[in-house]
PDB file of C-alpha atoms in Angstrom:
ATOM      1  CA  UNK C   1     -74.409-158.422 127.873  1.00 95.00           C
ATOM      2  CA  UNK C   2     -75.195-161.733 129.421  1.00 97.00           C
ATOM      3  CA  UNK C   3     -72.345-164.047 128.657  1.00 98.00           C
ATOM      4  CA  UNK C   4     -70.284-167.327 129.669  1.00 98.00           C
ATOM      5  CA  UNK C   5     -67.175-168.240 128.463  1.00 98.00           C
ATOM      6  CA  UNK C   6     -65.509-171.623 128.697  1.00 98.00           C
ATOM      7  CA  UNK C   7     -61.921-172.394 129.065  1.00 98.00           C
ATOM      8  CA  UNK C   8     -59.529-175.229 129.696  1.00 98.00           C
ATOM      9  CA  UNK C   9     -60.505-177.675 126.713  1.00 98.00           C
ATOM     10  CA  UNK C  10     -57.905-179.494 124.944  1.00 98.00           C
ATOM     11  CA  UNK C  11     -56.622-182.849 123.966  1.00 98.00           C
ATOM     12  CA  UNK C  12     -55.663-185.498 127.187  1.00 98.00           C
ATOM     13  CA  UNK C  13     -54.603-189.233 127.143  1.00 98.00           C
ATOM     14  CA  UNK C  14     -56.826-191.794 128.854  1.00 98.00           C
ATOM     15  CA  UNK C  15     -57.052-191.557 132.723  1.00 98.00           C
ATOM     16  CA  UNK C  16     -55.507-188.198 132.714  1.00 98.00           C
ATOM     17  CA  UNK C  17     -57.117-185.202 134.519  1.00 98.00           C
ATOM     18  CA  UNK C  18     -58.623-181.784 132.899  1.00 98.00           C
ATOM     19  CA  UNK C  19     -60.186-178.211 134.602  1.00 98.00           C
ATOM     20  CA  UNK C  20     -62.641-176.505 133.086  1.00 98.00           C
ATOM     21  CA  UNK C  21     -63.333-172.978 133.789  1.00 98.00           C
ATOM     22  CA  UNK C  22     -66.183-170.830 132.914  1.00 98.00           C
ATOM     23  CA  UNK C  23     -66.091-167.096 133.043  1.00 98.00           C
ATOM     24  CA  UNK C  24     -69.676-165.562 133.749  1.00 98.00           C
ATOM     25  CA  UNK C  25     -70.391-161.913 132.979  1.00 98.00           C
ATOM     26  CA  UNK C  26     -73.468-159.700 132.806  1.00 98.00           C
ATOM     27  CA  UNK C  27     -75.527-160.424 135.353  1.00 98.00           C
ATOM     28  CA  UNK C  28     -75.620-161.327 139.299  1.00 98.00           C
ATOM     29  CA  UNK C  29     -73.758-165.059 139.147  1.00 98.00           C
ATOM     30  CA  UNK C  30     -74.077-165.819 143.135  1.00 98.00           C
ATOM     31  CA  UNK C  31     -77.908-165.526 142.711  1.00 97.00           C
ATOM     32  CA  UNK C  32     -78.127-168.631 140.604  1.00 97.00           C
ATOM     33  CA  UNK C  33     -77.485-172.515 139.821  1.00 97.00           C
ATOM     34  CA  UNK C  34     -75.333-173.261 137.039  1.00 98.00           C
ATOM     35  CA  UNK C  35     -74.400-176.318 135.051  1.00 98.00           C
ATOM     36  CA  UNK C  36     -72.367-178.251 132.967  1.00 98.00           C
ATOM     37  CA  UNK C  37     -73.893-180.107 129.829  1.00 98.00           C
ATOM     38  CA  UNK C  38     -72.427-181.980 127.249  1.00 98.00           C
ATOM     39  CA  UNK C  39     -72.691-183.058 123.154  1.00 98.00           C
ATOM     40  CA  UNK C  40     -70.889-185.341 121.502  1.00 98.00           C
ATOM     41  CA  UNK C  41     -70.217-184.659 118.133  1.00 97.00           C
ATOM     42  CA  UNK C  42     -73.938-185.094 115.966  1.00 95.00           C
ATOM     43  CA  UNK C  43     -75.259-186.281 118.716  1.00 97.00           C
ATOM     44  CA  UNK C  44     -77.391-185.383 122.023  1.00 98.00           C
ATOM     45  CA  UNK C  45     -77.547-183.281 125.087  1.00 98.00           C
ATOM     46  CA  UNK C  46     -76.319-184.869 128.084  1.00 98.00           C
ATOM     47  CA  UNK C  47     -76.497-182.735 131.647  1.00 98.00           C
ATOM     48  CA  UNK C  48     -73.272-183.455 133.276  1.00 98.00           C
ATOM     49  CA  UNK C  49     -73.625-181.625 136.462  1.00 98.00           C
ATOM     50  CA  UNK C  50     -75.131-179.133 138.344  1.00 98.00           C
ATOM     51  CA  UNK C  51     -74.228-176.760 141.491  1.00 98.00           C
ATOM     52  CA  UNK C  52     -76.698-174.347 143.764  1.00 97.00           C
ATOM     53  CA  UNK C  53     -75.846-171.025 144.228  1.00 97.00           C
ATOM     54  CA  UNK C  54     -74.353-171.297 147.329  1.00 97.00           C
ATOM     55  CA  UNK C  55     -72.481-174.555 146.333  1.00 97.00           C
ATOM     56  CA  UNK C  56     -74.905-176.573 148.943  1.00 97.00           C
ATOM     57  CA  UNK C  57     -76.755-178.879 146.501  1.00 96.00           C
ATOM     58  CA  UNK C  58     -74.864-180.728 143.806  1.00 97.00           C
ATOM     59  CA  UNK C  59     -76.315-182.915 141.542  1.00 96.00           C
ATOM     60  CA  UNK C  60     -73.932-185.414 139.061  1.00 97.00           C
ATOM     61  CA  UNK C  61     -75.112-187.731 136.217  1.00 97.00           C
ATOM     62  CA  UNK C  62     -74.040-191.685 137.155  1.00 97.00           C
ATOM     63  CA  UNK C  63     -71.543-191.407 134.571  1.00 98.00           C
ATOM     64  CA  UNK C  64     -69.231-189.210 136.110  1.00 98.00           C
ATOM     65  CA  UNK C  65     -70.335-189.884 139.968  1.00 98.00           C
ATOM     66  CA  UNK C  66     -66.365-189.984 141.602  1.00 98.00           C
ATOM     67  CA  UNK C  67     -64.594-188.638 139.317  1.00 98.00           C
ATOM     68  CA  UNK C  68     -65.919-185.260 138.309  1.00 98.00           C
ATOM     69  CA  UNK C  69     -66.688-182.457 140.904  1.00 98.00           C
ATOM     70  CA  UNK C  70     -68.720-179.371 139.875  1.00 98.00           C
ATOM     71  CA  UNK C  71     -67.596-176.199 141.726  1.00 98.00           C
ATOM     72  CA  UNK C  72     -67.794-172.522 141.837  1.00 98.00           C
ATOM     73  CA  UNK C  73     -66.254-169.169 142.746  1.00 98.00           C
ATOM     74  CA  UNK C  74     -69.000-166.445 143.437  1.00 98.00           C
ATOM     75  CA  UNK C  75     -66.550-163.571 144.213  1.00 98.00           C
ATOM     76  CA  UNK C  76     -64.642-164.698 140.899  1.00 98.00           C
ATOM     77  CA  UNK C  77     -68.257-165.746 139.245  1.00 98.00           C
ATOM     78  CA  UNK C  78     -66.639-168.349 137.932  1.00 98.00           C
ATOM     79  CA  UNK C  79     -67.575-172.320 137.678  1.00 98.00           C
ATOM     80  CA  UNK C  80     -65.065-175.174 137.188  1.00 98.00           C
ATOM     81  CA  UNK C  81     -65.466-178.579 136.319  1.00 98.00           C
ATOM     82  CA  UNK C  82     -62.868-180.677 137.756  1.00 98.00           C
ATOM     83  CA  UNK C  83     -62.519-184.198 135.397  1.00 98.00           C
ATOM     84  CA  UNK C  84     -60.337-186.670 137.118  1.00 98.00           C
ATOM     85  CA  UNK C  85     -60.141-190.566 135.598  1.00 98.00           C
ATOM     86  CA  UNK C  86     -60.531-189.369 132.171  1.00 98.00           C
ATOM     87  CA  UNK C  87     -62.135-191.764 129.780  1.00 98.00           C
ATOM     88  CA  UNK C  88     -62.802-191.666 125.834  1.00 98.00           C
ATOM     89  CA  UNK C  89     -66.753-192.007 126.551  1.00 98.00           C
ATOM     90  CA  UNK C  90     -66.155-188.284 128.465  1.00 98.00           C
ATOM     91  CA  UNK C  91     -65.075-187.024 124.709  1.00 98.00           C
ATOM     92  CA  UNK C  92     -67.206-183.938 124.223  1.00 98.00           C
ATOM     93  CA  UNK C  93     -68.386-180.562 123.562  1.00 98.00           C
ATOM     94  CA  UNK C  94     -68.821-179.606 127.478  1.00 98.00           C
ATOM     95  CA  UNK C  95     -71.467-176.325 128.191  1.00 98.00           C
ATOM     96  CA  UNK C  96     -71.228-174.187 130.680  1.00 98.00           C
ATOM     97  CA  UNK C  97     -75.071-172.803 131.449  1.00 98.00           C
ATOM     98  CA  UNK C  98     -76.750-170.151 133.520  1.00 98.00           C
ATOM     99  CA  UNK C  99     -80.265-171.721 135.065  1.00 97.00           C
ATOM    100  CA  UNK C 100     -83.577-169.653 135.858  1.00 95.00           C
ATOM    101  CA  UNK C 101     -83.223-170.594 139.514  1.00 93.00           C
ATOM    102  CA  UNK C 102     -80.938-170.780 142.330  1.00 94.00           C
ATOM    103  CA  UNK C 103     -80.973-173.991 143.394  1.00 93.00           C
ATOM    104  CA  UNK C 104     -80.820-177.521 141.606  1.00 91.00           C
ATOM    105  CA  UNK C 105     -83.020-179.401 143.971  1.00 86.00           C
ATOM    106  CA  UNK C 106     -86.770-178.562 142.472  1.00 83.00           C
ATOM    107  CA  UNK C 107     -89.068-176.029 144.605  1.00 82.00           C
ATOM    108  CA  UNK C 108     -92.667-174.752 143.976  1.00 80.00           C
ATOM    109  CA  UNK C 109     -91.038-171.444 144.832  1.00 82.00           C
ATOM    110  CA  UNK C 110     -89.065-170.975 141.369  1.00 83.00           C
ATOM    111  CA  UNK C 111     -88.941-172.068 137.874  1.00 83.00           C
ATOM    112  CA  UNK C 112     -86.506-173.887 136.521  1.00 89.00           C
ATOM    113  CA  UNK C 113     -84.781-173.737 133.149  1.00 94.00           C
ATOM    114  CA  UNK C 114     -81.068-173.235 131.084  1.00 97.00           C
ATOM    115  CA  UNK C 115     -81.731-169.808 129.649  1.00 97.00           C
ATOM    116  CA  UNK C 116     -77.985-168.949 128.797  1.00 98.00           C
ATOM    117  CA  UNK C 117     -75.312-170.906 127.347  1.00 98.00           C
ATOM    118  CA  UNK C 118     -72.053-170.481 126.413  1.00 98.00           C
ATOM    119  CA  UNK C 119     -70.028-171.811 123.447  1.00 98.00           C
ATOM    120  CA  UNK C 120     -68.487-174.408 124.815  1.00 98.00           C
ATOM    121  CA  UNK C 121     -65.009-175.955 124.968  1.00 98.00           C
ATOM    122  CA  UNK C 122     -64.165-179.453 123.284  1.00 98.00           C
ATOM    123  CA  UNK C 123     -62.494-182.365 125.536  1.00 98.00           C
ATOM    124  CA  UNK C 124     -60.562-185.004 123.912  1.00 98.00           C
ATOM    125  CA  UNK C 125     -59.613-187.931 125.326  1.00 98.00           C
ATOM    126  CA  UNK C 126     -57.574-189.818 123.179  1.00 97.00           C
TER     127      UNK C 126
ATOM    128  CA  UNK T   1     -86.032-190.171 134.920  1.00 96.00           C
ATOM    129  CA  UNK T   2     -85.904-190.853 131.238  1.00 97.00           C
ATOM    130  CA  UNK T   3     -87.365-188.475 128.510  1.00 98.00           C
ATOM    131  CA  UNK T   4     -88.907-190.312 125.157  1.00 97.00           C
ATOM    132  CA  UNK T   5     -88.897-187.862 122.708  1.00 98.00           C
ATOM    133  CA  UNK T   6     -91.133-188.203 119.135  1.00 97.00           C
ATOM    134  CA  UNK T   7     -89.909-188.918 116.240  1.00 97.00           C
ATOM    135  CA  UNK T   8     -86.134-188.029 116.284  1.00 97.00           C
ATOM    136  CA  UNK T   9     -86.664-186.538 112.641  1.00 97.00           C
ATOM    137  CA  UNK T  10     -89.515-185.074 110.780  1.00 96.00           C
ATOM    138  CA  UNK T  11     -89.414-183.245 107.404  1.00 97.00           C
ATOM    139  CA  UNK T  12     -92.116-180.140 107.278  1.00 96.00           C
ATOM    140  CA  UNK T  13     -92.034-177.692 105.054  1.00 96.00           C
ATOM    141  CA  UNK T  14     -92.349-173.499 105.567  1.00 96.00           C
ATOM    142  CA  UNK T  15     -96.040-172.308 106.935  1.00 96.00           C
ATOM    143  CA  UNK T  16     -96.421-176.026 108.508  1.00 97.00           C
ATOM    144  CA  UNK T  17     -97.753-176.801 111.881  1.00 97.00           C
ATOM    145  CA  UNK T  18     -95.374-179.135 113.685  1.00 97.00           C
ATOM    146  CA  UNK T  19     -95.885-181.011 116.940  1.00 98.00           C
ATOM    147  CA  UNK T  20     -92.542-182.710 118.744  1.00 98.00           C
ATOM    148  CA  UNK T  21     -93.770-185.041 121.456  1.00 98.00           C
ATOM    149  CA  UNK T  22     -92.168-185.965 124.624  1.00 98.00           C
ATOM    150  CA  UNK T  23     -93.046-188.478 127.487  1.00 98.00           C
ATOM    151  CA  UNK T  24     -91.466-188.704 130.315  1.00 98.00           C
ATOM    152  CA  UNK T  25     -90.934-192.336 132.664  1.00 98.00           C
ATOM    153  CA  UNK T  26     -93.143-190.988 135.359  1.00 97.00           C
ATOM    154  CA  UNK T  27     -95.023-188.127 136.355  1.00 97.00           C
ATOM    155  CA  UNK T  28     -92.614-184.798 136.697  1.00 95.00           C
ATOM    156  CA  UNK T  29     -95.500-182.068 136.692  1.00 95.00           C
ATOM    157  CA  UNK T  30     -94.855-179.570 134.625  1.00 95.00           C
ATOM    158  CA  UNK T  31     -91.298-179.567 135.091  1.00 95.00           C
ATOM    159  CA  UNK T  32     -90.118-179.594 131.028  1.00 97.00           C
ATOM    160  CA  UNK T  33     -88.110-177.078 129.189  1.00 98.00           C
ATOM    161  CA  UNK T  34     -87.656-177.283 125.636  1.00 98.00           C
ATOM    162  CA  UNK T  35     -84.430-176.059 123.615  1.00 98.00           C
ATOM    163  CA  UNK T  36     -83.769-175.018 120.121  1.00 98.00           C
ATOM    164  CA  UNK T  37     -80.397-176.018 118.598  1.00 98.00           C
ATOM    165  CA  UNK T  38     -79.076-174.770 115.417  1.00 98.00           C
ATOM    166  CA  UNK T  39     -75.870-176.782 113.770  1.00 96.00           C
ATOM    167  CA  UNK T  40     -72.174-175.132 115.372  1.00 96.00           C
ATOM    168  CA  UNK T  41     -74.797-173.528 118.104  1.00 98.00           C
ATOM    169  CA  UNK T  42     -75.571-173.740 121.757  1.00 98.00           C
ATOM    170  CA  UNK T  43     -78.492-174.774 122.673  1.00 98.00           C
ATOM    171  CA  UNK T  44     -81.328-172.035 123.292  1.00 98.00           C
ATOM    172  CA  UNK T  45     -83.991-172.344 125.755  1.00 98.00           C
ATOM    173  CA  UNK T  46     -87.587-171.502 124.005  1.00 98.00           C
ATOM    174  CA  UNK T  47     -90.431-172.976 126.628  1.00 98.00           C
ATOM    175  CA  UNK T  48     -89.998-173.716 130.163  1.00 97.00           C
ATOM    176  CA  UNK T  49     -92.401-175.036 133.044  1.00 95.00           C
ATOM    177  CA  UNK T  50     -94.270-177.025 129.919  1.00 97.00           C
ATOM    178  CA  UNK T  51     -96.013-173.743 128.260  1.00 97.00           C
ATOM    179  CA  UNK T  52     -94.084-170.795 129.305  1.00 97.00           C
ATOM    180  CA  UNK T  53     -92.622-168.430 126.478  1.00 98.00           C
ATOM    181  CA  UNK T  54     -89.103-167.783 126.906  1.00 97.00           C
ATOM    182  CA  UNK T  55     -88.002-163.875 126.778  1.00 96.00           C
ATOM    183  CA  UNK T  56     -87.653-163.233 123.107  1.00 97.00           C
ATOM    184  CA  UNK T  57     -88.735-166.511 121.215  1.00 98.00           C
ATOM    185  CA  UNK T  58     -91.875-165.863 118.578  1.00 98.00           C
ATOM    186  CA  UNK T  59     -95.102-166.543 119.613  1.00 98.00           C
ATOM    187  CA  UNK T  60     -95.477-169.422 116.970  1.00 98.00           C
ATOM    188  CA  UNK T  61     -93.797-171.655 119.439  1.00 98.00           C
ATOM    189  CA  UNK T  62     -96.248-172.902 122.267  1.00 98.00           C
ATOM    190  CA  UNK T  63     -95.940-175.800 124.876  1.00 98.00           C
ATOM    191  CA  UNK T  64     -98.649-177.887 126.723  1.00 98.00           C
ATOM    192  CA  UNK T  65     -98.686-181.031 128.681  1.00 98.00           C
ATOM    193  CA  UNK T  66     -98.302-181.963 132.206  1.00 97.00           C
ATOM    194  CA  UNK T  67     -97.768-185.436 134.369  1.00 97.00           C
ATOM    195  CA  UNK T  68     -95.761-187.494 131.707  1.00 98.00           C
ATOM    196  CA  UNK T  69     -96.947-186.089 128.261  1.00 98.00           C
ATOM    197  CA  UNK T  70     -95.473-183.118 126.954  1.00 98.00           C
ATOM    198  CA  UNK T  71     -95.969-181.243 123.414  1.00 98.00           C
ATOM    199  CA  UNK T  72     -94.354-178.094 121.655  1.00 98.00           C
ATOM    200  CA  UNK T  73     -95.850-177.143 118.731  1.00 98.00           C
ATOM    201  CA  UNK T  74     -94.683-174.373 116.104  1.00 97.00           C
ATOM    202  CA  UNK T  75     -97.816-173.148 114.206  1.00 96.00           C
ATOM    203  CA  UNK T  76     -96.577-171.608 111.356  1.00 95.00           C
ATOM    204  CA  UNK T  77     -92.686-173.096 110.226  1.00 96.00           C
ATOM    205  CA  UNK T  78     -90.248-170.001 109.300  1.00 96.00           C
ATOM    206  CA  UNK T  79     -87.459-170.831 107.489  1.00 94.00           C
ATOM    207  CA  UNK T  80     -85.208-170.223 110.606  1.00 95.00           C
ATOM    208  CA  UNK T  81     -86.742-173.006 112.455  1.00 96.00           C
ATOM    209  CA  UNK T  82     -85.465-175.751 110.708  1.00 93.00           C
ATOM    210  CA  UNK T  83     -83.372-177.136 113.701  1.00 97.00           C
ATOM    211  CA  UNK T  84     -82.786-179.613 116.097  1.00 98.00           C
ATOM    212  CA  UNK T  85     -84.824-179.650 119.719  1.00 98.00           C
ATOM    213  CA  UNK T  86     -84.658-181.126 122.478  1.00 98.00           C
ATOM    214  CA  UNK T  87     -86.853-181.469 125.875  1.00 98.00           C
ATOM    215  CA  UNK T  88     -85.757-181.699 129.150  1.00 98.00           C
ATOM    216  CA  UNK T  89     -87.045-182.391 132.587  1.00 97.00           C
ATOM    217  CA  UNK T  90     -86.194-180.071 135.533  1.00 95.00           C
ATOM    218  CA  UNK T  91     -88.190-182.357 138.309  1.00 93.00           C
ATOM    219  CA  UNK T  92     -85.247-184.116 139.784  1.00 92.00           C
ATOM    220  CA  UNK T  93     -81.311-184.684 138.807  1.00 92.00           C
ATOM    221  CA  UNK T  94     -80.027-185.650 136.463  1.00 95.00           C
ATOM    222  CA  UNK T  95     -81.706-183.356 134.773  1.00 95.00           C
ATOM    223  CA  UNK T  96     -81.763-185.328 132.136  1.00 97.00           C
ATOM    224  CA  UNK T  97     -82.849-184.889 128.162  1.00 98.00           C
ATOM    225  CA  UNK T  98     -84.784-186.106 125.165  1.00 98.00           C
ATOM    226  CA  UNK T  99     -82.636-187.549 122.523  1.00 98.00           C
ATOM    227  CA  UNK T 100     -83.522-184.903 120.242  1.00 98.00           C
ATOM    228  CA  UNK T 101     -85.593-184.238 117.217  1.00 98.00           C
ATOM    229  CA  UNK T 102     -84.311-182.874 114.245  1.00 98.00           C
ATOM    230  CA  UNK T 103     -86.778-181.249 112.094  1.00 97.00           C
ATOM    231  CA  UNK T 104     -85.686-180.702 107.956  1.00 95.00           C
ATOM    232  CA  UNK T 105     -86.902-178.903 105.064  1.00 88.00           C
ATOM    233  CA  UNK T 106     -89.309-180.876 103.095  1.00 87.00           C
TER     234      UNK T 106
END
């Protein structure tokens, strides 16, 4: 079974730092991008970042530029999110998702799309 | 690139045909996905590359559009499809979303 699983949620103070992991399962992780995305609570999708297979090509949304970095562990096929500079706008639901492709940076070659999600893990900043 | 999505709620009722509309701030191609999102849920992908059926999702969902005007389209409503979605451009990062349309029982 296809399947991510998100850890290291929780409740921080202002300015504070937070890791999150994500545990992927179930099919060949090094072979594709993966990203972050998250929802505040009733509202919207945001994409929060976004890392190639091989970890060449990052992407970040202006947001977060400087003080989050997207990363990942093929051999563990596992992908952190490392959130420095913690502010209450960064309160979330935060996704960890498979894409359709391997890289983030748009090709002809391949097509592109977040076909697995996990359940996400809630950030508080408070 | 921003992503206008139309109208952020819409009340239909079972057996309707529904059309969500997104426009994007310039031309991205074909590069649009479209999600399904039920409440407590993750997000599911139904249509990427504008018209392509995900694995799995009914054929009663369709996409078209290219350039900056995208459309998904359910033909016949089930009850299960009363949900929120969302598009989503994949031409450049961020890869950023619509604001989401939330379709209700009538």
């Amino acid at each position: 079974e296809v399947q991510l699983v998100e850890s290291g949620g929780g409740l921080v103070q202002p300015g504070r730092a937070l890791r999150l992991s994500c545990a992927a399962s179930g099919f060949r992780f090094e072979d594709y991008a993966m990203h972050w995305v998250r929802q505040v609570s009733g509202k919207g999708l945001e994409w929060v970042a976004g890392i190639s297979w091989n970890s060449k090509s990052l992407g970040y949304v202006d947001s977060v530029k400087g003080r989050f970095t997207i990363s990942r562990d093929n051999a563990k096929n596992s992908l952190f999110l490392q959130m420095d500079s913690l502010t209450t706008e960064d309160t979330a639901l935060y996704y960890c998702v498979k894409d359709m492709a391997p890289t983030i940076v748009v090709s002809p070659n391949f097509h592109y799309g977040m076909d697995v999600w996990g359940q996400g893990t809630t950030v508080t900043v408070s | 690139i921003q992503m206008t999505q139309s109208p952020s709620s819409l009340s239909a009722s079972v057996g309707d045909r529904v059309t969500i509309t997104c426009r994007a701030g310039q031309n991205i191609g074909r590069d649009v996905n479209w999600y399904q999102q039920k409440p407590g849920k993750a997000p599911k992908l139904l249509i990427y590359a504008a018209s392509s059926l995900h694995s799995g999702v009914p054929s009663r969902f369709s996409g078209s559009g290219s350039g900056t005007e995208f459309t998904l389209t359910i033909s016949s409503l089930q009850p299960e499809d009363f949900a929120s979605y969302y598009c989503q451009q994949s031409y450049s990062t961020p890869r950023t979303f619509g604001q989401g349309t939330k379709l209700e029982i009538k």
